[in-house]
Amino acid sequence: MAARAGISVLVPLLLLQLLGHPEWSIYAVFGAFTSLYGRERVDRPRMVLQATAGTVLCFMVVLGAVVAISPARSWLSVPITTVVAVVTTYLSFRQNWHPPGSL
């Protein structure tokens, strides 16, 4: 699993470096995590799982950005992180995502 995750992150990072856009690395790394979901599924079930996980990950980026620009970010970060961890762990186990948990 660790080697797969490493390769999933390394390939887009190297490509961005070659293209001269290392400033996009954070987006590429975050998007690369989606490839870890559904490795034992094929075709449509894998596509659905990756689309769902990708949507949740994108929503988390938006939520993080909203918290980051909020004047109350120091007070919001811990409770929102807790709620996100609980909800995504529940979704992960309910939807049988692999890897499980709130990755």
CSV table of C-alpha atoms in Angstrom, one decimal:
chain,number,residue,atom,x,y,z
A,1,MET,CA,0.0,0.0,0.0
A,2,ALA,CA,2.8,2.5,0.9
A,3,ALA,CA,4.6,1.8,-2.4
A,4,ARG,CA,1.4,2.3,-4.4
A,5,ALA,CA,0.7,5.6,-2.6
A,6,GLY,CA,4.3,6.7,-3.1
A,7,ILE,CA,4.1,6.0,-6.9
A,8,SER,CA,0.6,7.6,-7.1
A,9,VAL,CA,2.1,10.8,-5.7
A,10,LEU,CA,5.5,10.7,-7.3
A,11,VAL,CA,4.4,10.5,-10.9
A,12,PRO,CA,2.3,13.7,-11.0
A,13,LEU,CA,5.0,15.6,-9.0
A,14,LEU,CA,7.7,14.6,-11.5
A,15,LEU,CA,5.4,15.5,-14.4
A,16,LEU,CA,4.8,19.0,-12.9
A,17,GLN,CA,8.5,19.5,-12.2
A,18,LEU,CA,9.2,18.6,-15.9
A,19,LEU,CA,6.5,21.0,-17.1
A,20,GLY,CA,7.9,23.8,-14.9
A,21,HIS,CA,4.9,24.1,-12.6
A,22,PRO,CA,5.9,22.9,-9.1
A,23,GLU,CA,3.5,25.4,-7.6
A,24,TRP,CA,0.7,23.1,-8.6
A,25,SER,CA,2.1,20.2,-6.5
A,26,ILE,CA,-0.3,20.5,-3.6
A,27,TYR,CA,-3.3,20.0,-6.0
A,28,ALA,CA,-1.6,17.1,-7.8
A,29,VAL,CA,-0.8,15.3,-4.5
A,30,PHE,CA,-4.3,15.8,-3.1
A,31,GLY,CA,-5.8,14.5,-6.4
A,32,ALA,CA,-3.4,11.5,-6.4
A,33,PHE,CA,-5.0,10.2,-3.2
A,34,THR,CA,-8.1,9.4,-5.2
A,35,SER,CA,-6.3,6.7,-7.1
A,36,LEU,CA,-5.8,4.8,-3.9
A,37,TYR,CA,-9.5,4.1,-3.6
A,38,GLY,CA,-11.1,1.0,-5.2
A,39,ARG,CA,-7.9,-0.9,-6.1
A,40,GLU,CA,-9.7,-4.2,-5.7
A,41,ARG,CA,-12.7,-3.1,-7.8
A,42,VAL,CA,-12.9,-3.0,-11.5
A,43,ASP,CA,-14.8,-1.0,-14.1
A,44,ARG,CA,-18.0,0.8,-13.0
A,45,PRO,CA,-17.8,0.0,-9.2
A,46,ARG,CA,-14.2,1.5,-9.1
A,47,MET,CA,-15.2,4.5,-11.2
A,48,VAL,CA,-18.2,5.2,-8.8
A,49,LEU,CA,-16.0,4.8,-5.8
A,50,GLN,CA,-13.3,7.1,-7.1
A,51,ALA,CA,-15.8,9.7,-8.2
A,52,THR,CA,-17.4,9.7,-4.8
A,53,ALA,CA,-14.1,9.8,-2.9
A,54,GLY,CA,-12.9,12.6,-5.3
A,55,THR,CA,-16.0,14.6,-4.6
A,56,VAL,CA,-15.6,14.2,-0.9
A,57,LEU,CA,-12.0,15.3,-1.1
A,58,CYS,CA,-12.9,18.3,-3.2
A,59,PHE,CA,-15.5,19.3,-0.7
A,60,MET,CA,-12.9,19.0,2.1
A,61,VAL,CA,-10.7,21.4,0.2
A,62,VAL,CA,-13.5,23.9,-0.1
A,63,LEU,CA,-14.4,23.5,3.6
A,64,GLY,CA,-10.7,24.0,4.5
A,65,ALA,CA,-10.5,27.2,2.4
A,66,VAL,CA,-13.7,28.5,4.1
A,67,VAL,CA,-12.3,27.8,7.5
A,68,ALA,CA,-8.9,29.3,6.6
A,69,ILE,CA,-10.4,32.7,5.5
A,70,SER,CA,-12.8,32.8,8.5
A,71,PRO,CA,-11.8,35.3,11.3
A,72,ALA,CA,-12.7,32.5,13.8
A,73,ARG,CA,-10.4,29.9,12.2
A,74,SER,CA,-8.5,29.2,15.3
A,75,TRP,CA,-11.7,28.3,17.1
A,76,LEU,CA,-13.3,26.5,14.1
A,77,SER,CA,-10.4,24.3,13.0
A,78,VAL,CA,-10.6,21.6,15.8
A,79,PRO,CA,-14.3,21.1,15.9
A,80,ILE,CA,-14.7,21.0,12.2
A,81,THR,CA,-11.8,18.6,11.8
A,82,THR,CA,-13.4,16.4,14.4
A,83,VAL,CA,-16.8,16.4,12.6
A,84,VAL,CA,-15.0,15.8,9.2
A,85,ALA,CA,-13.1,12.8,10.7
A,86,VAL,CA,-16.2,11.3,12.2
A,87,VAL,CA,-18.4,11.8,9.1
A,88,THR,CA,-15.8,10.6,6.6
A,89,THR,CA,-14.9,7.5,8.7
A,90,TYR,CA,-18.6,6.7,8.9
A,91,LEU,CA,-19.0,7.1,5.1
A,92,SER,CA,-15.8,5.1,4.5
A,93,PHE,CA,-17.1,2.1,6.5
A,94,ARG,CA,-20.7,2.4,5.2
A,95,GLN,CA,-19.6,2.6,1.6
A,96,ASN,CA,-16.8,0.0,2.1
A,97,TRP,CA,-14.1,2.3,0.8
A,98,HIS,CA,-10.6,1.1,0.6
A,99,PRO,CA,-8.5,2.4,2.3
A,100,PRO,CA,-10.9,2.7,5.2
A,101,GLY,CA,-11.1,5.5,7.6
A,102,SER,CA,-10.9,9.3,7.1
A,103,LEU,CA,-7.9,9.5,4.9
